[in-house]
Amino acid sequence: MEKILFLLGLIRTAGNMYGYRINELIDSHFGVIVSITRPTAYRLLEKMAQDGWISFREEQIGGRPPRKIYSITQEGERAFQRVLRESLQSYSPSEYSSPVDMAFLSALPCEEALPLLNARRDRLRGLLQALDESRMHEVGFELVFEHQRRRFETELVFTEEVIGMLASKKAGQ
Amino acid sequence: MEKILFLLGLIRTAGNMYGYRINELIDSHFGVIVSITRPTAYRLLEKMAQDGWISFREEQIGGRPPRKIYSITQEGERAFQRVLRESLQSYSPSEYSSPVDMAFLSALPCEEALPLLNARRDRLRGLLQALDESRMHEVGFELVFEHQRRRFETELVFTEEVIGMLASKKAGQ
DNA sequence: GGAGACATGTAAAGGGTTACATGATTTG
DNA sequence: CAAATCATGTAACCCTTTACATGTCTCC
């Protein structure tokens, strides 16, 4: 439902949206907040069109496959409202699965665990930077980017704490 | 891989583990940190057994289906080490998809958005409480529970901030 | 003797990913 | 003229969930 909400909301909010462009946007800006691959995006668009949530007109440019430019229908708008409400009030279970790997840190010697966690920390720093770079202030996604920044920061702080614990444990021995 | 890591780690760490009991544990304690449904757990156990990562002896009690009591094999231990390292050093993309719904808050009037967000806040409080209740300090899962607590708290704080913003906006009008 | 816990699963259907397929247009 | 970009998709496979299936044992 999350991916559908994103796609539907995007089409609803911005005009002139077609598959290829949506996928470009995801690659360049929104990949840090939603994960939708190209075939999935196409398939969901197709499905929503079948279900009558969105309609499209074709825009032919030269001899390539025509762009399918989508817009939301009345029924789609109803669906959007429904899904949005549902999503806002709940906090769905699939999202809150925590990286369980920390439970088994003790299975590794400190000398091995530390570089691995350092790699994770670096990755998180990279994600934070990528987030700042692709932040779009214009369209109304500010809240989501801010939300994601908080999340990454929480992850980063926690990872750094664990690294600190391991390091002091190592030093103590 | 996360579910496999959890199951494998559980079998590795604790003894006397069989499908039904693992599912019970997930329901009662670990449901707040991993989401694995019953059939999935059974299927993964079966698959890992087929792949030679775990082996089992059967314990017959009366005439019911015998318990399959699993233990980790050498090959399973190697797999565990591999998956654990892989997991610790990366921060996998599927996990960091952010609830995108906040982007479309403006599609709702404040009077409607506020109760929905209040419901989310309550749900998060419930999750935090459930987390504290099922926290197991014994087995080595402390870090994961702490990790998850941080996450939920971040979510809660953010949600409360958004509620505050909406409320003041509503009052300002 | 019936309800609920114990213990295993299977079947069908949905959802997503990876890799593959196709062809036109622009740019260097 | 080759490489990258534009624009669409399909096919095969894997994973997960929901719902169904089966039978035993224990406790009231």
Coordinates of C-alpha atoms (C1' of nucleotides) in Angstrom, one line a residue:
Chain A
M1 CA 0.0 0.0 0.0
E2 CA 2.9 2.3 0.7
K3 CA 4.2 2.2 -2.8
I4 CA 0.7 2.8 -4.2
L5 CA 0.2 5.7 -1.9
F6 CA 3.4 7.2 -3.1
L7 CA 2.7 6.8 -6.8
L8 CA -0.9 7.9 -6.5
G9 CA 0.0 10.9 -4.4
L10 CA 2.7 11.9 -6.8
I11 CA 0.4 11.7 -9.8
R12 CA -2.3 13.5 -7.8
T13 CA 0.1 16.3 -6.8
A14 CA 2.3 16.8 -9.8
G15 CA 1.2 16.9 -13.4
N16 CA 2.7 15.3 -16.4
M17 CA 3.8 12.1 -14.8
Y18 CA 4.6 9.0 -16.8
G19 CA 6.4 5.8 -16.0
Y20 CA 9.8 6.6 -17.2
R21 CA 9.8 10.0 -15.5
I22 CA 8.5 8.6 -12.2
N23 CA 11.3 6.0 -12.2
E24 CA 13.8 8.8 -12.9
L25 CA 12.5 10.7 -10.0
I26 CA 12.7 7.7 -7.7
D27 CA 16.3 7.1 -8.8
S28 CA 17.4 10.7 -8.4
H29 CA 15.4 12.0 -5.4
F30 CA 13.0 9.6 -3.8
G31 CA 15.1 6.5 -3.6
V32 CA 16.1 7.5 -0.1
I33 CA 12.6 7.4 1.2
V34 CA 10.8 4.7 -0.8
S35 CA 12.1 1.7 -2.5
I36 CA 10.3 1.0 -5.7
T37 CA 12.0 -0.7 -8.6
R38 CA 11.3 0.0 -12.2
P39 CA 9.2 -3.0 -13.1
T40 CA 7.2 -2.6 -9.9
A41 CA 6.4 1.0 -10.7
Y42 CA 5.2 0.1 -14.2
R43 CA 3.2 -2.8 -12.9
L44 CA 1.5 -0.7 -10.2
L45 CA 0.7 2.0 -12.7
E46 CA -0.8 -0.6 -15.0
K47 CA -2.8 -2.1 -12.2
M48 CA -4.1 1.2 -10.9
A49 CA -5.1 2.1 -14.5
Q50 CA -7.0 -1.2 -14.8
D51 CA -8.7 -0.6 -11.5
G52 CA -9.8 2.8 -12.7
W53 CA -7.8 4.8 -10.1
I54 CA -5.8 6.6 -12.8
S55 CA -6.3 7.3 -16.5
F56 CA -3.9 8.3 -19.1
R57 CA -3.5 10.0 -22.4
E58 CA -0.7 9.0 -24.7
E59 CA 1.9 11.5 -25.9
Q60 CA 3.7 10.4 -29.0
I61 CA 7.1 11.7 -29.7
G62 CA 8.7 10.4 -32.8
G63 CA 8.6 6.7 -33.2
R64 CA 9.2 5.5 -29.6
P65 CA 6.7 4.0 -27.3
P66 CA 4.3 6.8 -26.4
R67 CA 4.5 8.3 -22.9
K68 CA 1.5 7.4 -20.9
I69 CA 0.7 10.5 -19.0
Y70 CA -1.4 9.7 -16.0
S71 CA -3.9 11.7 -14.0
I72 CA -6.0 10.6 -11.0
T73 CA -9.7 9.8 -11.5
Q74 CA -12.5 10.4 -9.1
E75 CA -12.4 6.8 -8.0
G76 CA -8.6 7.1 -7.6
E77 CA -9.1 10.2 -5.4
R78 CA -11.5 8.3 -3.2
A79 CA -9.0 5.4 -3.0
F80 CA -6.2 7.9 -2.2
Q81 CA -8.2 9.4 0.7
R82 CA -9.0 6.0 2.0
V83 CA -5.5 4.7 1.8
L84 CA -4.0 7.8 3.3
R85 CA -6.3 7.8 6.3
E86 CA -5.7 4.1 6.9
S87 CA -2.0 4.7 6.6
L88 CA -1.8 7.7 8.9
Q89 CA -3.7 6.2 11.7
S90 CA -2.0 2.9 11.8
Y91 CA 1.6 2.0 12.1
S92 CA 1.9 -1.1 10.1
P93 CA 3.8 -4.1 11.4
S94 CA 6.0 -4.8 8.4
E95 CA 7.7 -1.5 8.9
Y96 CA 9.0 -2.0 12.4
S97 CA 11.1 -5.0 12.0
S98 CA 14.4 -4.2 13.7
P99 CA 17.8 -5.3 12.5
V100 CA 18.2 -8.3 14.6
D101 CA 21.9 -8.8 13.9
M102 CA 23.0 -6.9 17.0
A103 CA 21.7 -9.7 19.1
F104 CA 24.5 -11.9 17.8
L105 CA 27.3 -9.5 18.1
S106 CA 28.8 -11.7 20.8
A107 CA 29.3 -14.4 18.2
L108 CA 32.1 -12.4 16.8
P109 CA 35.4 -11.3 18.4
C110 CA 35.6 -7.5 18.9
E111 CA 38.4 -7.2 16.3
E112 CA 36.0 -8.5 13.7
A113 CA 32.8 -6.8 14.9
L114 CA 34.3 -3.3 15.0
P115 CA 35.3 -2.9 11.4
L116 CA 31.9 -4.3 10.4
L117 CA 30.1 -1.8 12.5
N118 CA 32.3 1.0 11.2
A119 CA 31.3 0.0 7.7
R120 CA 27.7 0.3 8.8
R121 CA 28.3 3.7 10.4
D122 CA 29.9 4.9 7.2
R123 CA 27.0 3.6 5.2
L124 CA 24.6 5.5 7.4
R125 CA 26.6 8.6 7.1
G126 CA 26.5 8.1 3.3
L127 CA 22.7 7.7 3.5
L128 CA 22.4 10.9 5.5
Q129 CA 24.4 12.8 3.0
A130 CA 22.5 11.3 0.1
L131 CA 19.3 12.4 1.8
D132 CA 20.4 15.9 2.2
E133 CA 21.5 16.0 -1.4
S134 CA 18.2 14.8 -2.8
R135 CA 16.1 16.7 -0.4
M136 CA 13.3 18.5 -2.2
H137 CA 11.9 21.5 -0.5
E138 CA 9.5 22.4 -3.2
V139 CA 6.9 19.7 -3.5
G140 CA 5.7 19.1 0.0
F141 CA 7.9 16.1 0.8
E142 CA 9.8 18.1 3.4
L143 CA 8.2 16.2 6.3
V144 CA 9.1 12.8 4.9
F145 CA 12.7 13.8 4.3
E146 CA 12.9 15.2 7.8
H147 CA 11.3 12.0 9.1
Q148 CA 13.8 9.9 7.3
R149 CA 16.7 12.1 8.6
R150 CA 15.6 11.5 12.1
R151 CA 15.5 7.8 11.5
F152 CA 18.9 7.6 10.0
E153 CA 20.3 9.8 12.8
T154 CA 18.8 7.4 15.4
E155 CA 20.4 4.5 13.6
L156 CA 23.7 6.4 13.5
V157 CA 23.7 7.4 17.1
F158 CA 22.9 3.8 18.2
T159 CA 25.5 2.3 16.0
E160 CA 28.1 4.7 17.3
E161 CA 27.2 3.8 20.9
V162 CA 27.6 0.2 20.2
I163 CA 30.9 0.8 18.6
G164 CA 31.9 2.8 21.7
M165 CA 30.8 -0.1 23.9
L166 CA 32.8 -2.6 21.9
A167 CA 35.8 -0.4 21.8
S168 CA 35.9 0.1 25.5
K169 CA 35.3 -3.5 26.1
K170 CA 38.2 -4.4 23.8
A171 CA 40.4 -1.8 25.6
G172 CA 39.4 -3.2 29.0
Q173 CA 40.7 -6.6 28.2
Chain B
M1 CA 18.0 -12.9 5.3
E2 CA 16.9 -11.2 8.5
K3 CA 14.4 -13.8 9.4
I4 CA 16.9 -16.5 8.7
L5 CA 19.4 -14.8 10.8
F6 CA 17.0 -14.6 13.6
L7 CA 15.9 -18.2 13.4
L8 CA 19.4 -19.5 12.9
G9 CA 20.7 -17.4 15.8
L10 CA 18.0 -18.5 18.0
I11 CA 18.6 -22.2 17.3
R12 CA 22.3 -21.6 17.7
T13 CA 22.1 -19.8 21.0
A14 CA 19.3 -21.6 22.8
G15 CA 18.7 -25.3 22.9
N16 CA 15.6 -27.4 22.5
M17 CA 14.0 -25.3 19.8
Y18 CA 11.3 -26.6 17.5
G19 CA 8.8 -24.9 15.2
Y20 CA 5.9 -24.6 17.5
R21 CA 8.0 -23.3 20.3
I22 CA 9.7 -20.8 18.1
N23 CA 6.4 -19.5 16.9
E24 CA 5.2 -19.2 20.5
L25 CA 8.3 -17.2 21.4
I26 CA 7.7 -14.9 18.4
D27 CA 4.1 -14.4 19.5
S28 CA 4.9 -13.7 23.1
H29 CA 8.2 -11.9 23.0
F30 CA 9.9 -11.3 19.7
G31 CA 6.9 -10.1 17.7
V32 CA 8.0 -6.6 18.5
I33 CA 11.3 -6.9 16.9
V34 CA 10.9 -9.4 14.0
S35 CA 7.8 -10.1 12.0
I36 CA 7.7 -13.8 11.0
T37 CA 4.4 -15.6 10.6
R38 CA 3.9 -19.2 11.5
P39 CA 3.9 -20.7 8.0
T40 CA 7.0 -18.7 7.1
A41 CA 8.8 -19.9 10.2
Y42 CA 8.0 -23.5 9.3
R43 CA 9.0 -23.0 5.7
L44 CA 12.3 -21.4 6.6
L45 CA 13.1 -24.1 9.1
E46 CA 12.3 -26.8 6.5
K47 CA 14.4 -25.0 3.9
M48 CA 17.4 -24.6 6.2
A49 CA 17.1 -28.3 7.1
Q50 CA 17.1 -29.1 3.4
D51 CA 20.1 -26.9 2.8
G52 CA 21.9 -28.7 5.6
W53 CA 22.2 -25.6 7.8
I54 CA 20.3 -27.2 10.7
S55 CA 19.5 -30.8 11.6
F56 CA 16.9 -32.2 13.8
R57 CA 16.0 -35.1 16.0
E58 CA 12.3 -36.0 16.5
E59 CA 10.8 -36.1 19.9
Q60 CA 7.6 -38.2 20.1
I61 CA 5.2 -37.3 22.8
G62 CA 2.0 -39.4 22.6
G63 CA 0.5 -39.7 19.2
R64 CA 0.8 -36.1 18.0
P65 CA 3.2 -35.0 15.3
P66 CA 6.6 -35.3 16.8
R67 CA 8.6 -32.2 17.7
K68 CA 11.4 -31.5 15.4
I69 CA 14.2 -30.3 17.6
Y70 CA 16.7 -28.4 15.7
S71 CA 20.4 -27.8 16.1
I72 CA 22.8 -25.9 14.0
T73 CA 25.3 -27.9 11.8
Q74 CA 28.8 -26.9 10.9
E75 CA 27.7 -25.7 7.6
G76 CA 24.9 -23.7 9.3
E77 CA 27.5 -22.1 11.6
R78 CA 29.5 -21.0 8.6
A79 CA 26.3 -19.7 7.0
F80 CA 25.5 -17.9 10.2
Q81 CA 28.9 -16.2 10.4
R82 CA 28.6 -15.2 6.8
V83 CA 25.1 -13.8 7.0
L84 CA 25.8 -12.0 10.3
R85 CA 28.9 -10.3 8.9
E86 CA 27.1 -9.3 5.8
S87 CA 24.2 -8.0 7.8
L88 CA 26.3 -6.0 10.3
Q89 CA 28.3 -4.2 7.8
S90 CA 25.5 -3.2 5.5
Y91 CA 22.3 -1.3 6.1
S92 CA 20.0 -2.9 3.6
P93 CA 17.7 -0.8 1.4
S94 CA 14.5 -2.6 2.1
E95 CA 14.6 -1.6 5.7
Y96 CA 14.8 2.1 5.3
S97 CA 11.6 2.8 3.5
S98 CA 9.9 5.7 5.3
P99 CA 6.2 6.1 5.9
V100 CA 5.5 8.4 3.0
D101 CA 2.0 9.3 4.1
M102 CA 3.2 12.5 5.9
A103 CA 3.9 13.9 2.4
F104 CA 0.2 14.1 1.8
L105 CA -1.0 15.5 5.1
S106 CA -2.1 18.6 3.3
A107 CA -4.6 16.6 1.4
L108 CA -6.7 16.4 4.6
P109 CA -8.3 19.1 6.6
C110 CA -6.7 19.5 10.1
E111 CA -9.8 18.3 11.8
E112 CA -9.4 15.0 10.1
A113 CA -5.7 14.7 10.2
L114 CA -5.4 15.3 13.9
P115 CA -7.4 12.3 15.1
L116 CA -5.6 10.0 12.7
L117 CA -2.2 11.1 13.9
N118 CA -3.5 10.8 17.5
A119 CA -4.4 7.2 16.7
R120 CA -0.9 6.7 15.4
R121 CA 0.6 8.2 18.5
D122 CA -1.4 5.9 20.7
R123 CA -0.4 2.9 18.6
L124 CA 3.2 3.9 19.0
R125 CA 2.8 4.2 22.8
G126 CA 1.2 0.8 22.8
L127 CA 4.1 -0.6 20.9
L128 CA 6.6 0.9 23.3
Q129 CA 4.7 -0.6 26.2
A130 CA 4.5 -4.0 24.5
L131 CA 8.2 -3.7 23.9
D132 CA 8.9 -3.1 27.6
E133 CA 6.7 -5.9 28.6
S134 CA 8.3 -8.5 26.3
R135 CA 11.8 -7.3 26.9
M136 CA 14.0 -10.2 27.7
H137 CA 17.1 -9.3 29.5
E138 CA 18.4 -12.9 29.8
V139 CA 19.2 -14.1 26.4
G140 CA 21.3 -11.5 24.8
F141 CA 18.6 -9.7 22.9
E142 CA 19.0 -6.6 25.1
L143 CA 20.6 -4.6 22.4
V144 CA 17.9 -5.3 19.8
F145 CA 15.2 -4.4 22.2
E146 CA 17.0 -1.2 23.1
H147 CA 17.5 -0.5 19.4
Q148 CA 13.8 -0.9 18.8
R149 CA 12.9 1.3 21.7
R150 CA 15.0 4.1 20.2
R151 CA 13.3 3.6 16.9
F152 CA 9.8 3.7 18.4
E153 CA 10.8 6.8 20.4
T154 CA 12.0 8.6 17.4
E155 CA 8.7 7.8 15.7
L156 CA 6.8 8.9 18.7
V157 CA 8.6 12.2 19.0
F158 CA 8.3 13.0 15.4
T159 CA 4.6 12.2 15.4
E160 CA 4.0 14.4 18.4
E161 CA 5.8 17.2 16.7
V162 CA 3.7 16.9 13.6
I163 CA 0.6 16.9 15.8
G164 CA 1.9 20.0 17.5
M165 CA 2.4 21.7 14.2
L166 CA -1.0 20.8 12.9
A167 CA -2.7 21.9 16.2
S168 CA -1.0 25.3 16.2
K169 CA -1.8 25.8 12.5
K170 CA -5.4 24.9 13.3
A171 CA -5.5 27.4 16.2
G172 CA -3.8 30.1 14.1
Q173 CA -6.6 30.1 11.6
Chain C
dG1 C1' -17.4 -34.9 26.0
dG2 C1' -16.1 -30.3 24.5
dA3 C1' -12.8 -26.4 24.5
dG4 C1' -8.4 -25.1 24.1
dA5 C1' -3.6 -26.0 23.8
dC6 C1' -0.1 -28.9 21.2
dA7 C1' 2.2 -29.9 16.8
dT8 C1' 2.7 -30.3 12.3
dG9 C1' 2.0 -28.5 7.9
dT10 C1' -0.3 -27.5 2.7
dA11 C1' -2.6 -24.5 -1.0
dA12 C1' -3.6 -20.5 -3.4
dA13 C1' -2.8 -16.2 -4.3
dG14 C1' -0.3 -11.9 -4.0
dG15 C1' 3.7 -9.0 -4.3
dG16 C1' 8.4 -8.0 -5.6
dT17 C1' 12.9 -8.5 -7.8
dT18 C1' 16.3 -9.7 -11.3
dA19 C1' 17.2 -10.4 -15.7
dC20 C1' 15.7 -10.1 -20.3
dA21 C1' 13.6 -7.8 -24.6
dT22 C1' 12.6 -4.1 -27.9
dG23 C1' 13.2 -0.3 -30.6
dA24 C1' 13.8 4.9 -31.5
dT25 C1' 16.4 9.1 -30.7
dT26 C1' 20.0 12.1 -29.4
dT27 C1' 24.9 13.3 -28.6
dG28 C1' 29.8 13.1 -29.2
Chain D
dC1 C1' 28.5 5.3 -36.2
dA2 C1' 28.6 4.1 -31.4
dA3 C1' 27.1 5.0 -26.9
dA4 C1' 23.9 6.8 -23.9
dT5 C1' 19.2 8.1 -23.2
dC6 C1' 14.2 7.6 -23.9
dA7 C1' 10.2 4.7 -23.3
dT8 C1' 7.9 0.8 -22.8
dG9 C1' 7.3 -3.6 -20.9
dT10 C1' 7.5 -9.4 -20.1
dA11 C1' 9.1 -13.8 -17.8
dA12 C1' 10.8 -16.5 -14.3
dC13 C1' 11.5 -16.9 -9.8
dC14 C1' 11.3 -16.2 -4.9
dC15 C1' 9.2 -14.9 -0.7
dT16 C1' 5.3 -14.0 2.2
dT17 C1' 0.7 -14.1 3.7
dT18 C1' -4.1 -15.8 4.5
dA19 C1' -6.8 -19.4 4.9
dC20 C1' -7.3 -24.2 5.3
dA21 C1' -6.2 -29.0 7.1
dT22 C1' -5.2 -32.7 10.4
dG23 C1' -5.1 -35.1 14.5
dT24 C1' -3.8 -35.5 19.7
dC25 C1' -3.8 -34.5 24.4
dT26 C1' -5.3 -32.2 28.7
dC27 C1' -8.3 -30.0 31.6
dC28 C1' -12.8 -28.9 33.3

